[in-house]
mmCIF file of C-alpha atoms in Angstrom:
data_model
loop_
_atom_site.group_PDB
_atom_site.id
_atom_site.type_symbol
_atom_site.label_atom_id
_atom_site.label_comp_id
_atom_site.label_asym_id
_atom_site.label_seq_id
_atom_site.Cartn_x
_atom_site.Cartn_y
_atom_site.Cartn_z
ATOM 1 C CA MET A 1 -12.658 -24.134 -4.461
ATOM 2 C CA ASP A 2 -9.078 -23.021 -3.453
ATOM 3 C CA LYS A 3 -8.661 -19.727 -1.862
ATOM 4 C CA ILE A 4 -5.762 -17.480 -3.388
ATOM 5 C CA ASP A 5 -3.373 -15.670 -1.135
ATOM 6 C CA LEU A 6 -1.745 -12.873 -3.234
ATOM 7 C CA LYS A 7 0.495 -11.940 0.056
ATOM 8 C CA LYS A 8 1.972 -15.423 -0.382
ATOM 9 C CA THR A 9 2.160 -15.892 -4.161
ATOM 10 C CA LEU A 10 3.602 -12.389 -5.165
ATOM 11 C CA PRO A 11 7.296 -12.078 -4.731
ATOM 12 C CA SER A 12 6.982 -8.118 -3.901
ATOM 13 C CA TYR A 13 5.315 -8.993 -0.602
ATOM 14 C CA SER A 14 8.387 -10.613 0.671
ATOM 15 C CA ALA A 15 11.086 -8.673 2.460
ATOM 16 C CA ARG A 16 13.754 -9.084 5.066
ATOM 17 C CA ARG A 17 14.335 -7.383 8.190
ATOM 18 C CA GLY A 18 17.891 -5.829 8.213
ATOM 19 C CA GLU A 19 18.252 -6.430 4.421
ATOM 20 C CA PHE A 20 17.653 -3.836 1.764
ATOM 21 C CA ASP A 21 16.747 -5.628 -1.433
ATOM 22 C CA VAL A 22 16.679 -4.499 -5.106
ATOM 23 C CA ILE A 23 13.528 -5.823 -6.593
ATOM 24 C CA GLU A 24 11.487 -5.329 -9.841
ATOM 25 C CA VAL A 25 7.824 -4.557 -9.340
ATOM 26 C CA PRO A 26 5.394 -5.171 -12.357
ATOM 27 C CA PRO A 27 2.663 -2.921 -12.976
ATOM 28 C CA ARG A 28 -0.219 -3.729 -10.644
ATOM 29 C CA ALA A 29 -3.919 -2.556 -10.418
ATOM 30 C CA TYR A 30 -5.335 -0.951 -7.062
ATOM 31 C CA LEU A 31 -8.272 0.706 -5.529
ATOM 32 C CA LEU A 32 -6.937 3.890 -4.178
ATOM 33 C CA ILE A 33 -8.069 6.992 -2.370
ATOM 34 C CA ASN A 34 -6.010 10.137 -1.221
ATOM 35 C CA GLY A 35 -6.031 11.899 2.129
ATOM 36 C CA HIS A 36 -3.882 14.273 4.196
ATOM 37 C CA GLY A 37 -2.598 14.565 7.757
ATOM 38 C CA ASP A 38 -1.443 12.439 10.779
ATOM 39 C CA PRO A 39 -2.897 8.802 10.263
ATOM 40 C CA ASN A 40 -3.431 8.552 14.228
ATOM 41 C CA SER A 41 -6.034 11.641 14.299
ATOM 42 C CA SER A 42 -6.981 12.546 10.684
ATOM 43 C CA PRO A 43 -10.593 11.878 9.795
ATOM 44 C CA GLU A 44 -9.525 11.711 6.394
ATOM 45 C CA PHE A 45 -7.528 8.305 7.064
ATOM 46 C CA THR A 46 -10.404 6.972 9.005
ATOM 47 C CA SER A 47 -12.925 7.820 6.125
ATOM 48 C CA ALA A 48 -10.292 6.596 3.556
ATOM 49 C CA VAL A 49 -10.238 3.178 5.305
ATOM 50 C CA GLU A 50 -14.137 2.779 5.796
ATOM 51 C CA SER A 51 -14.515 3.344 2.054
ATOM 52 C CA LEU A 52 -11.824 0.831 0.744
ATOM 53 C CA TYR A 53 -12.644 -1.924 2.635
ATOM 54 C CA PRO A 54 -16.520 -2.386 1.855
ATOM 55 C CA LEU A 55 -15.611 -2.206 -1.951
ATOM 56 C CA ALA A 56 -12.790 -4.738 -1.626
ATOM 57 C CA TYR A 57 -14.642 -7.348 0.332
ATOM 58 C CA ALA A 58 -17.553 -6.922 -1.902
ATOM 59 C CA LEU A 59 -15.109 -7.703 -5.260
ATOM 60 C CA LYS A 60 -13.963 -10.584 -3.214
ATOM 61 C CA PHE A 61 -17.415 -11.849 -2.929
ATOM 62 C CA PHE A 62 -18.448 -10.923 -6.462
ATOM 63 C CA SER A 63 -15.204 -13.116 -7.857
ATOM 64 C CA LYS A 64 -16.281 -16.137 -5.893
ATOM 65 C CA ARG A 65 -19.785 -16.008 -6.648
ATOM 66 C CA GLU A 66 -19.609 -15.029 -10.290
ATOM 67 C CA LEU A 67 -15.946 -16.083 -11.558
ATOM 68 C CA ASP A 68 -15.606 -19.099 -9.194
ATOM 69 C CA ARG A 69 -12.265 -17.496 -7.946
ATOM 70 C CA ASP A 70 -11.950 -17.007 -4.286
ATOM 71 C CA TYR A 71 -9.122 -15.006 -2.818
ATOM 72 C CA VAL A 72 -8.209 -13.215 0.474
ATOM 73 C CA VAL A 73 -8.177 -9.589 0.522
ATOM 74 C CA PRO A 74 -4.772 -8.379 0.029
ATOM 75 C CA PRO A 75 -3.286 -6.149 2.871
ATOM 76 C CA LEU A 76 -3.530 -2.567 3.115
ATOM 77 C CA GLU A 77 -0.818 -0.357 1.661
ATOM 78 C CA GLY A 78 -0.072 3.337 1.626
ATOM 79 C CA LEU A 79 1.910 5.875 -0.507
ATOM 80 C CA TRP A 80 3.212 8.671 1.593
ATOM 81 C CA TRP A 81 5.073 11.878 0.880
ATOM 82 C CA ALA A 82 5.260 15.580 1.965
ATOM 83 C CA GLU A 83 6.864 18.679 0.535
ATOM 84 C CA ASP A 84 9.695 18.118 2.740
ATOM 85 C CA MET A 85 10.643 14.387 3.099
ATOM 86 C CA SER A 86 12.295 15.103 6.523
ATOM 87 C CA ALA A 87 8.817 15.095 7.801
ATOM 88 C CA PHE A 88 9.184 11.321 7.710
ATOM 89 C CA THR A 89 12.715 11.136 9.201
ATOM 90 C CA THR A 90 14.399 13.519 11.208
ATOM 91 C CA ALA A 91 11.427 16.072 11.576
ATOM 92 C CA ARG A 92 8.592 13.278 11.967
ATOM 93 C CA ASP A 93 5.865 16.013 11.541
ATOM 94 C CA LYS A 94 2.811 13.960 10.590
ATOM 95 C CA SER A 95 0.588 16.623 10.345
ATOM 96 C CA ALA A 96 2.684 17.293 7.095
ATOM 97 C CA TRP A 97 1.995 14.118 5.524
ATOM 98 C CA ASP A 98 -0.042 13.193 2.473
ATOM 99 C CA PHE A 99 -1.224 9.675 1.401
ATOM 100 C CA THR A 100 -2.798 7.371 -0.779
ATOM 101 C CA LEU A 101 -4.079 4.246 0.749
ATOM 102 C CA MET A 102 -4.551 1.392 -1.460
ATOM 103 C CA LEU A 103 -5.719 -2.372 -1.979
ATOM 104 C CA LEU A 104 -4.309 -4.472 -4.425
ATOM 105 C CA VAL A 105 -7.153 -5.685 -6.959
ATOM 106 C CA PRO A 106 -6.852 -9.240 -8.639
ATOM 107 C CA ASP A 107 -5.680 -9.140 -12.191
ATOM 108 C CA TRP A 108 -8.772 -11.164 -13.424
ATOM 109 C CA LEU A 109 -11.093 -8.350 -12.265
ATOM 110 C CA ASP A 110 -11.631 -5.313 -14.611
ATOM 111 C CA ARG A 111 -12.939 -1.970 -14.410
ATOM 112 C CA ALA A 112 -16.521 -2.647 -15.555
ATOM 113 C CA GLN A 113 -16.941 -5.259 -12.698
ATOM 114 C CA ILE A 114 -15.330 -2.870 -10.346
ATOM 115 C CA ALA A 115 -17.979 -0.063 -11.284
ATOM 116 C CA GLN A 116 -20.733 -2.708 -11.161
ATOM 117 C CA VAL A 117 -19.676 -3.676 -7.757
ATOM 118 C CA ALA A 118 -19.152 -0.260 -6.515
ATOM 119 C CA GLU A 119 -22.579 0.778 -7.599
ATOM 120 C CA ALA A 120 -24.081 -1.864 -5.352
ATOM 121 C CA VAL A 121 -21.930 -1.216 -2.534
ATOM 122 C CA ASP A 122 -23.057 2.416 -2.655
ATOM 123 C CA ARG A 123 -26.942 1.424 -2.771
ATOM 124 C CA LYS A 124 -26.502 -0.951 0.288
ATOM 125 C CA SER A 125 -24.217 0.849 2.495
ATOM 126 C CA ALA A 126 -22.780 4.025 1.068
ATOM 127 C CA PRO A 127 -19.581 4.430 2.783
ATOM 128 C CA PRO A 128 -18.473 8.083 3.133
ATOM 129 C CA ARG A 129 -15.940 8.467 0.524
ATOM 130 C CA LEU A 130 -16.813 5.591 -1.683
ATOM 131 C CA ARG A 131 -16.935 8.221 -4.766
ATOM 132 C CA ASP A 132 -13.335 9.033 -4.118
ATOM 133 C CA VAL A 133 -12.113 5.660 -4.597
ATOM 134 C CA ARG A 134 -10.595 5.080 -8.101
ATOM 135 C CA PHE A 135 -8.933 2.149 -9.815
ATOM 136 C CA GLU A 136 -5.699 2.849 -11.377
ATOM 137 C CA THR A 137 -2.373 0.987 -12.079
ATOM 138 C CA LEU A 138 0.681 1.518 -10.273
ATOM 139 C CA ASP A 139 4.066 1.065 -12.136
ATOM 140 C CA GLU A 140 6.975 1.360 -9.631
ATOM 141 C CA GLY A 141 9.632 -0.459 -11.606
ATOM 142 C CA THR A 142 12.675 -0.828 -9.432
ATOM 143 C CA CYS A 143 12.551 -0.537 -5.938
ATOM 144 C CA VAL A 144 14.664 -0.835 -2.788
ATOM 145 C CA GLN A 145 12.590 -2.602 0.367
ATOM 146 C CA THR A 146 13.280 -3.965 3.784
ATOM 147 C CA LEU A 147 10.819 -5.355 6.444
ATOM 148 C CA HIS A 148 10.266 -3.290 9.666
ATOM 149 C CA ILE A 149 9.233 -4.922 12.890
ATOM 150 C CA GLY A 150 7.980 -2.605 15.538
ATOM 151 C CA PRO A 151 5.945 0.611 15.875
ATOM 152 C CA PHE A 152 5.281 2.818 13.221
ATOM 153 C CA ASP A 153 7.322 5.578 14.888
ATOM 154 C CA ALA A 154 10.510 3.561 14.942
ATOM 155 C CA GLU A 155 10.179 3.568 11.222
ATOM 156 C CA ALA A 156 12.265 6.987 11.209
ATOM 157 C CA GLU A 157 15.691 5.512 11.991
ATOM 158 C CA VAL A 158 15.202 2.856 9.331
ATOM 159 C CA LEU A 159 14.027 5.492 6.458
ATOM 160 C CA ALA A 160 16.697 7.782 7.127
ATOM 161 C CA HIS A 161 19.413 4.805 6.730
ATOM 162 C CA LEU A 162 17.552 4.050 3.609
ATOM 163 C CA HIS A 163 17.126 7.590 2.067
ATOM 164 C CA ASP A 164 20.586 8.975 3.055
ATOM 165 C CA GLU A 165 22.847 6.076 2.864
ATOM 166 C CA VAL A 166 21.657 2.856 1.243
ATOM 167 C CA ILE A 167 20.245 4.516 -1.857
ATOM 168 C CA PRO A 168 22.815 6.987 -2.473
ATOM 169 C CA ASP A 169 25.648 4.440 -1.855
ATOM 170 C CA ALA A 170 24.158 2.064 -4.375
ATOM 171 C CA GLY A 171 24.328 4.847 -6.859
ATOM 172 C CA MET A 172 20.736 5.377 -7.029
ATOM 173 C CA THR A 173 18.226 8.231 -6.401
ATOM 174 C CA MET A 174 14.539 8.069 -5.266
ATOM 175 C CA THR A 175 11.846 8.409 -7.774
ATOM 176 C CA GLY A 176 8.330 7.512 -6.898
ATOM 177 C CA ARG A 177 6.726 7.748 -3.321
ATOM 178 C CA HIS A 178 7.590 6.254 -0.200
ATOM 179 C CA HIS A 179 5.335 3.052 -0.118
ATOM 180 C CA GLU A 180 4.422 1.060 2.939
ATOM 181 C CA ILE A 181 2.632 -2.526 2.986
ATOM 182 C CA TYR A 182 1.062 -3.448 6.334
ATOM 183 C CA LEU A 183 1.347 -7.033 6.541
ATOM 184 C CA SER A 184 -0.250 -6.828 10.410
ATOM 185 C CA ASP A 185 -3.700 -5.621 11.437
ATOM 186 C CA PHE A 186 -2.592 -2.569 13.163
ATOM 187 C CA ARG A 187 -5.880 -2.347 14.788
ATOM 188 C CA ARG A 188 -5.294 -5.719 16.432
ATOM 189 C CA THR A 189 -1.442 -6.113 16.802
ATOM 190 C CA ALA A 190 0.660 -4.961 19.521
ATOM 191 C CA PRO A 191 3.086 -2.213 18.330
ATOM 192 C CA GLU A 192 6.174 -4.046 18.752
ATOM 193 C CA ARG A 193 4.834 -7.041 16.724
ATOM 194 C CA LEU A 194 3.853 -4.936 13.739
ATOM 195 C CA ARG A 195 5.389 -6.286 10.448
ATOM 196 C CA THR A 196 5.574 -3.460 7.762
ATOM 197 C CA ILE A 197 7.427 -3.595 4.136
ATOM 198 C CA LEU A 198 8.923 -0.202 3.637
ATOM 199 C CA ARG A 199 9.624 0.493 -0.293
ATOM 200 C CA GLN A 200 11.267 3.053 -2.152
ATOM 201 C CA PRO A 201 11.189 3.311 -6.025
ATOM 202 C CA VAL A 202 14.325 4.159 -7.300
ATOM 203 C CA ARG A 203 16.578 4.827 -10.455
ATOM 204 C CA ARG A 204 20.214 4.480 -11.286
ATOM 205 C CA ARG A 205 21.926 7.808 -11.564
ATOM 206 C CA SER A 206 22.946 6.825 -14.962
ATOM 207 C CA GLU A 207 19.287 6.472 -16.150
ATOM 208 C CA ARG A 208 17.128 9.283 -17.601
ATOM 209 C CA ARG A 209 13.661 9.689 -16.288
#
């Protein structure tokens, strides 16, 4: 049985350091859970991660066992926002951050199967916020993205350039939430070697919402 690695097969998981690419991202289904606060210290961030992964791995094993389709669990992703978006750039006030952590679900798994697997996970290990995990489709459409290599705190300059120069200079405005894709396991990777895709949904100024 071949193991599918969506990180290698989906074009939207590819980005270039120092380049800001305009891409079209089709609707994709995710496991999602919300939280608030500094990801380095927020209990909500920890409990969100501890609730997403048991379900994601249980779905992987279900798919392999029941559907004969094995895959690599995709990388963790996050949507981030704040009432004042300077909290991500010049102010860098992590206590003001809201987030949605996400894990991509392969398109051959449906809502009924996910509910079935979630019930089994709840009975077996009862992750702290499993009942807060939801299954939804994210439709981002046109986006600008780049690859950041290095510590998360070094993202601020890149994001300021993206928000204040790249997007306006291209005749676009920001629409959806700032999106990060963690290609590295930040629990095991040295900060200077972290690889993170930074993505921002946009629209042309001439387009209507």
